[in-house]
Short mmCIF file of C-alpha atoms in Angstrom, two decimals:
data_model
loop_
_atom_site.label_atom_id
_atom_site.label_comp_id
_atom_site.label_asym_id
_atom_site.label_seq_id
_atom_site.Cartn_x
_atom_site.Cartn_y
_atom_site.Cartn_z
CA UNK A 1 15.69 -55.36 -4.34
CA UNK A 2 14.97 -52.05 -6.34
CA UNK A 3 15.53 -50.84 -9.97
CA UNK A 4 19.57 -50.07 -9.14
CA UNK A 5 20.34 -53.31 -7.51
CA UNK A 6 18.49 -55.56 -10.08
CA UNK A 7 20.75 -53.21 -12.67
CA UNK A 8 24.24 -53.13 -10.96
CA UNK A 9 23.58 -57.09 -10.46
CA UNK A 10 22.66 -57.53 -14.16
CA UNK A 11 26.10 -55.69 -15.24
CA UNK A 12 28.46 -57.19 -12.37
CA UNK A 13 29.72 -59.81 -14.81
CA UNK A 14 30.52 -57.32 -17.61
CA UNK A 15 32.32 -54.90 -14.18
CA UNK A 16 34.42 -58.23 -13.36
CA UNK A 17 35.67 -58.46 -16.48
CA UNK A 18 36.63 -54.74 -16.17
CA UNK A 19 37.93 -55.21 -12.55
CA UNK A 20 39.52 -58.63 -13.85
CA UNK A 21 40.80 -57.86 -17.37
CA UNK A 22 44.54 -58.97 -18.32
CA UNK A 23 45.31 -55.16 -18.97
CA UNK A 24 46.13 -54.36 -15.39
CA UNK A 25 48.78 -56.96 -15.10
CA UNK A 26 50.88 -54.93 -18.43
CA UNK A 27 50.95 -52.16 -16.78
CA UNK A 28 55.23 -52.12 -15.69
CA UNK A 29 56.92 -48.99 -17.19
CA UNK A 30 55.93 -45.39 -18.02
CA UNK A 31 55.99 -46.55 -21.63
CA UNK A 32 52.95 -48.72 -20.82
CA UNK A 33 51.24 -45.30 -19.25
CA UNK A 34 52.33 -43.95 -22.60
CA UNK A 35 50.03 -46.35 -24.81
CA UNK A 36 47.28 -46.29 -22.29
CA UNK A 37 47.12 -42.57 -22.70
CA UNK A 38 47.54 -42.32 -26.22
CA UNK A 39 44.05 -44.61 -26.56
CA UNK A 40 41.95 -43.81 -23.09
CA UNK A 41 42.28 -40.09 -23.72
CA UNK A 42 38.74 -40.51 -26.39
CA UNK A 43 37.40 -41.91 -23.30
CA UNK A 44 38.27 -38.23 -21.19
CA UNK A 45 37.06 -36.67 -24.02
CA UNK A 46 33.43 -38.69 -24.57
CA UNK A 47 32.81 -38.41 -20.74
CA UNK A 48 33.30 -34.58 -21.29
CA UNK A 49 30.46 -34.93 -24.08
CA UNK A 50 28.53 -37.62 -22.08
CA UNK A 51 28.22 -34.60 -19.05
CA UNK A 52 27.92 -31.52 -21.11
CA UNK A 53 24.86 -33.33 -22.85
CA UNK A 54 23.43 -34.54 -19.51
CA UNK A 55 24.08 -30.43 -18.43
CA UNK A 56 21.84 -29.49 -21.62
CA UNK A 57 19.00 -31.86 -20.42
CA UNK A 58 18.81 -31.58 -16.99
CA UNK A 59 19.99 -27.64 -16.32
CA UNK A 60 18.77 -24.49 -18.36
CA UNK A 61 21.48 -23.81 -20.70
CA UNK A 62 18.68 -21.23 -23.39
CA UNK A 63 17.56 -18.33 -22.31
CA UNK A 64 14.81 -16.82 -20.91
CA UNK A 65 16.18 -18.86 -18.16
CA UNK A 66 13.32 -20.97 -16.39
CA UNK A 67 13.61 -23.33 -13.24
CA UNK A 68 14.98 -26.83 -13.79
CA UNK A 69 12.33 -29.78 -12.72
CA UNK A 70 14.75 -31.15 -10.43
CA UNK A 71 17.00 -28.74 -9.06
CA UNK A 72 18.96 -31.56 -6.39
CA UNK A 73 19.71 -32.82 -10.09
CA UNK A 74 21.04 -29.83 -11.47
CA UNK A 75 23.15 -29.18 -8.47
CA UNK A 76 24.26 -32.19 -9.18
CA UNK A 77 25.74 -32.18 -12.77
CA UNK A 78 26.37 -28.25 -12.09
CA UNK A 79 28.72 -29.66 -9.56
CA UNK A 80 30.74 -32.14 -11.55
CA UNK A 81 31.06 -29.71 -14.68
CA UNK A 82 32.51 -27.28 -12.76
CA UNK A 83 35.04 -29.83 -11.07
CA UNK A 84 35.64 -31.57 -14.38
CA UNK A 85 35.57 -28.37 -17.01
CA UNK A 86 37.52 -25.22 -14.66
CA UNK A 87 38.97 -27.10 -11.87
CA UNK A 88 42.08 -25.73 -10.76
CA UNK A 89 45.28 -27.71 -12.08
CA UNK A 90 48.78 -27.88 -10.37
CA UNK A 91 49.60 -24.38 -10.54
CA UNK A 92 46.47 -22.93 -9.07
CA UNK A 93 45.11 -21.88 -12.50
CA UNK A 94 41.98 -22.94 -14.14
CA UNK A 95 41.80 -25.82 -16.30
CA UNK A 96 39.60 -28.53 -17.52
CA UNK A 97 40.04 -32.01 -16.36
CA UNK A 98 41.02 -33.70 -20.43
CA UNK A 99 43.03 -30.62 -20.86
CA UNK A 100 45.34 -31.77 -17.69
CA UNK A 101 45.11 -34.89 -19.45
CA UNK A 102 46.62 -33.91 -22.72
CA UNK A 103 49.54 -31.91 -20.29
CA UNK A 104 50.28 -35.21 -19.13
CA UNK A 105 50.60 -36.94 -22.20
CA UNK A 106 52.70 -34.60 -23.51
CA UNK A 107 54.65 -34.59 -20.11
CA UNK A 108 55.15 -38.36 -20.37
CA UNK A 109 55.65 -38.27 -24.40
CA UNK A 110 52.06 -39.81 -25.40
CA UNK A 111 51.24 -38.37 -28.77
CA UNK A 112 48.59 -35.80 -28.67
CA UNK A 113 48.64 -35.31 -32.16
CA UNK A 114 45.42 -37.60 -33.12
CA UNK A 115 43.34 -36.43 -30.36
CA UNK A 116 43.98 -32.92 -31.27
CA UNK A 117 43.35 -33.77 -35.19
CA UNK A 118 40.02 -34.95 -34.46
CA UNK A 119 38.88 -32.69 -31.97
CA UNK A 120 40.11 -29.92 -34.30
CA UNK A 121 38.10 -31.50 -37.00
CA UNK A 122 34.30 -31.89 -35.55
CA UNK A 123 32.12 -28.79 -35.73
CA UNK A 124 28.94 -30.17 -34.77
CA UNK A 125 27.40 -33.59 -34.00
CA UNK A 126 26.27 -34.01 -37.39
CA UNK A 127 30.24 -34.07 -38.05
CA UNK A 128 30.65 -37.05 -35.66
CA UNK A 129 29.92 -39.61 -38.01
CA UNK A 130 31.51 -39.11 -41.19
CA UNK A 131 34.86 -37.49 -39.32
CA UNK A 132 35.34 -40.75 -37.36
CA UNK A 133 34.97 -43.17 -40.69
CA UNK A 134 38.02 -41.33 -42.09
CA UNK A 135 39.84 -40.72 -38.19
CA UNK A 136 43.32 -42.74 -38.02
CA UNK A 137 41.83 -44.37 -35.22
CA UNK A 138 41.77 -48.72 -34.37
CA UNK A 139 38.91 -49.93 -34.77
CA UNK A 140 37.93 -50.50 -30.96
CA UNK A 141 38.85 -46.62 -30.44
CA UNK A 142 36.17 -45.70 -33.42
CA UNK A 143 33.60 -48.07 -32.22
CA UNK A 144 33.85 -46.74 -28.26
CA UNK A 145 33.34 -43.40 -29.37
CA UNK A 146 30.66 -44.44 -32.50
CA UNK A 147 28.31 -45.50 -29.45
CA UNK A 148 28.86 -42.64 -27.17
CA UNK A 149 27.96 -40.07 -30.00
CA UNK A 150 25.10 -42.32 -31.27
CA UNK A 151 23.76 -42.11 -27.27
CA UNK A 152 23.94 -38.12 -26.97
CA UNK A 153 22.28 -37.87 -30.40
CA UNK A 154 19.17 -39.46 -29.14
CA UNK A 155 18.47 -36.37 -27.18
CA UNK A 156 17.20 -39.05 -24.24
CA UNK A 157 18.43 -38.15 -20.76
CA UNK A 158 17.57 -41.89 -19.28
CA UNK A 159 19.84 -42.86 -22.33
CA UNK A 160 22.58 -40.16 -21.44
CA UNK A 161 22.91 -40.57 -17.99
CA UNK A 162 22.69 -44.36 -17.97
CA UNK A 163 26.07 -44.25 -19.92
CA UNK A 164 27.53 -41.59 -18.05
CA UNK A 165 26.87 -43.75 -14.69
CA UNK A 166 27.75 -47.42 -15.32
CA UNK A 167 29.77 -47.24 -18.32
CA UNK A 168 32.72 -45.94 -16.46
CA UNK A 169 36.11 -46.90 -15.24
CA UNK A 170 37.34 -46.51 -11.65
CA UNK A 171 40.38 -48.71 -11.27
CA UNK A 172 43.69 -46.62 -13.13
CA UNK A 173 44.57 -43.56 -10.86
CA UNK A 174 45.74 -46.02 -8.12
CA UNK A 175 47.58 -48.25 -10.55
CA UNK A 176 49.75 -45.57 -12.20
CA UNK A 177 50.15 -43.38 -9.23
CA UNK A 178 52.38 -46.68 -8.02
CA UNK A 179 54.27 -46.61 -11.37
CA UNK A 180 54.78 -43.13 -11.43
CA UNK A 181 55.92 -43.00 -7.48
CA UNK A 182 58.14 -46.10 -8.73
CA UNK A 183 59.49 -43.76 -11.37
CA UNK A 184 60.39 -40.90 -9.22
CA UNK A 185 63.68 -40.25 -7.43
CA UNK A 186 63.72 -39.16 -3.91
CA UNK A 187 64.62 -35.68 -4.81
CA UNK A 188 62.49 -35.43 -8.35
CA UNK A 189 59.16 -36.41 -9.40
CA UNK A 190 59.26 -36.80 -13.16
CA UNK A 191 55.76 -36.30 -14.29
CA UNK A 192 54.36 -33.70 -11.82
CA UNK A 193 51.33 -33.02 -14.49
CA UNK A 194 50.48 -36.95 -14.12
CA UNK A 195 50.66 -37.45 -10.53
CA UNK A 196 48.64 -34.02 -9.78
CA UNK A 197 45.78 -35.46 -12.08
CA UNK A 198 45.61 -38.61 -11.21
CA UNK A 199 45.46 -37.13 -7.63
CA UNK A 200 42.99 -34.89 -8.01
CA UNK A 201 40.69 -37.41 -10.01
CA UNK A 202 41.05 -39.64 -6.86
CA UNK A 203 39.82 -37.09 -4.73
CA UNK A 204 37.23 -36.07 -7.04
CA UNK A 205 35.91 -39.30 -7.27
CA UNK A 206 36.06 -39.95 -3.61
CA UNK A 207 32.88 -37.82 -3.08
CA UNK A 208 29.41 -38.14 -3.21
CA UNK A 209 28.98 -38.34 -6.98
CA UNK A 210 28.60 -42.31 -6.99
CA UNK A 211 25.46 -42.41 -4.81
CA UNK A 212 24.11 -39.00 -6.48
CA UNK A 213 24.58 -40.43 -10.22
CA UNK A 214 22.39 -43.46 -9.70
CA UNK A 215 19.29 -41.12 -7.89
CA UNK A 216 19.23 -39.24 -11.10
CA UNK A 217 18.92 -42.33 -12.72
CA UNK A 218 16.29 -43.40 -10.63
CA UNK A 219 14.97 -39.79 -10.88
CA UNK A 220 14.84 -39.97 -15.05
CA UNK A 221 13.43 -42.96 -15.11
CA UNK A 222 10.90 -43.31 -12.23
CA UNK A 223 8.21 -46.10 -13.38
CA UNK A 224 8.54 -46.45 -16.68
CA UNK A 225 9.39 -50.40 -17.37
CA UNK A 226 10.84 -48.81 -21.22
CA UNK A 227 13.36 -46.25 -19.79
CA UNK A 228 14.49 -49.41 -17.45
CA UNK A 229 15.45 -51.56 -19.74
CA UNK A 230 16.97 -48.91 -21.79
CA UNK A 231 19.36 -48.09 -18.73
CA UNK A 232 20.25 -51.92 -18.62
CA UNK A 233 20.47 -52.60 -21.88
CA UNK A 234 23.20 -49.21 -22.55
CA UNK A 235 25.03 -49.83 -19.65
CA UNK A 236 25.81 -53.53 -21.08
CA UNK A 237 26.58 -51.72 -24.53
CA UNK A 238 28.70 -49.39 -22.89
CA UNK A 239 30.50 -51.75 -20.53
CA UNK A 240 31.11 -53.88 -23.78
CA UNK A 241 32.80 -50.98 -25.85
CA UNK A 242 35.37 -50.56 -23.02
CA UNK A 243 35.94 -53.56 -22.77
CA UNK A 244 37.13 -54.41 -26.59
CA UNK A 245 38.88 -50.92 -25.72
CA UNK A 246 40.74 -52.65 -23.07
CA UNK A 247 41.58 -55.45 -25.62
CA UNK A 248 43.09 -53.45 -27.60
CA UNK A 249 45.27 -51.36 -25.31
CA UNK A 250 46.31 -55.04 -23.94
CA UNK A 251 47.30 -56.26 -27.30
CA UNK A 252 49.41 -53.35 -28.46
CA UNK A 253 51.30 -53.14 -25.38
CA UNK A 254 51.53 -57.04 -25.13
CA UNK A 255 53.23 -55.94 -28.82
CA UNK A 256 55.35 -53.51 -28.11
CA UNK A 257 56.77 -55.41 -24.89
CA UNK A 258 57.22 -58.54 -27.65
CA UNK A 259 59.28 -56.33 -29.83
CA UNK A 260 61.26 -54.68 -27.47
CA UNK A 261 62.26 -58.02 -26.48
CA UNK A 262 63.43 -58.93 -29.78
CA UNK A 263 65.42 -55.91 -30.80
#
């Protein structure tokens, strides 16, 4: 068994309780897209971060320009930040992947409003910190982001990539594209932003960037025991942090549903 199995074995009870987790079974109604959105879209946005750091470390981004050490790597995240930062949205114009995202919420009526705020209100990573202690956010949304922030500023690539890989989500786009198909008429679909993205993120994710992610991290690590343990030991963190996010997502629309009910 190599380095990758041992790791995606070590993690698979932290992934069942992803694949498993009560969440999935709240999901009826647009209005449960709606809260999903609202809190999952820091997750769009940190996976932006998570790959524009990774495109720092592994491409050359400073000029002069000079070779990169692996260039199968760099092909590799040059790939994926094209796809996810100027792919080309329903109406054959170029558009980032979390700024479809933010179309959709505002198609569906998600509030965009504290997303915006804080993305409005960071200058630097230095502002991370500080801008996220004061944020109107829960405390699961802080803490998800907190880590992801507190990764990139290590500067490590192992570190980086190891929660770029395994500290991600794969179930949702099949999920709501049933809701939203439910939602539609025969002659109208409602929420044309929605369904385009969560196509297109489907068939972006159908490709080879599974297989391709875990040879860089074999690549960034190589033999080093410390950069091993590192991976495991961040991908548990990161799995963790989504997890409490999917707690809380649960629990608020478990609320709303409960006083809906009553009024």
């Amino acid at each position: 068994m190599n380095r990758i199995e041992l790791i995606e074995n070590q993690i698979l009870e932290f992934r069942n309780s992803l694949t498993n987790h009560e969440l999935y079974y709240h999901f009826n109604d647009v209005e449960d897209i709606k809260v999903f959105m609202e809190k999952h879209v820091y997750a769009v946005w940190d996976f932006m971060s998570l790959l524009k750091a990774l495109q720092k470390k592994l491409t050359c981004v400073s000029l002069p320009w000079k070779p990169s050490k692996n260039p199968k790597t760099a092909r590799f995240i040059n790939e994926i930040v094209l796809g996810e930062e100027s792919d080309i949205n329903e109406n054959g114009l170029p558009k980032s992947h979390f700024e479809m995202y933010i179309e959709a919420m505002d198609e569906v009526g998600a509030d965009i409003n504290k997303i915006s705020d804080l993305m409005n209100s960071i200058d630097s990573l230095e502002d991370i910190s500080g801008k996220l202690l004061i944020a109107d956010l829960e405390k699961a949304e802080k803490e998800f982001l907190e880590f992801t922030f507190k990764i990139i500023q290590t500067n490590q690539s192992h570190k980086i990539a190891a929660a770029f890989t395994f500290g991600r989500e794969d179930l949702i786009p099949d999920m709501f594209l049933e809701i939203i198909n439910k939602s539609n008429s025969d002659q109208e679909n409602k929420y044309p932003k929605l369904t385009y993205y969560l196509n297109r993120h489907i068939e972006v994710d159908g490709d080879e960037h599974g297989p391709l992610s875990l040879e860089m991290i074999s690549e960034l690590c190589g033999d080093n025991e410390s950069k091993w343990n590192d991976v495991l030991n961040i991908s548990i963190e990161a799995l963790k942090r989504r997890i409490n996010l999917w707690d809380e997502i649960a629990s608020r629309i478990k609320r709303n549903k409960l006083t809906a009910a009553i009024a």
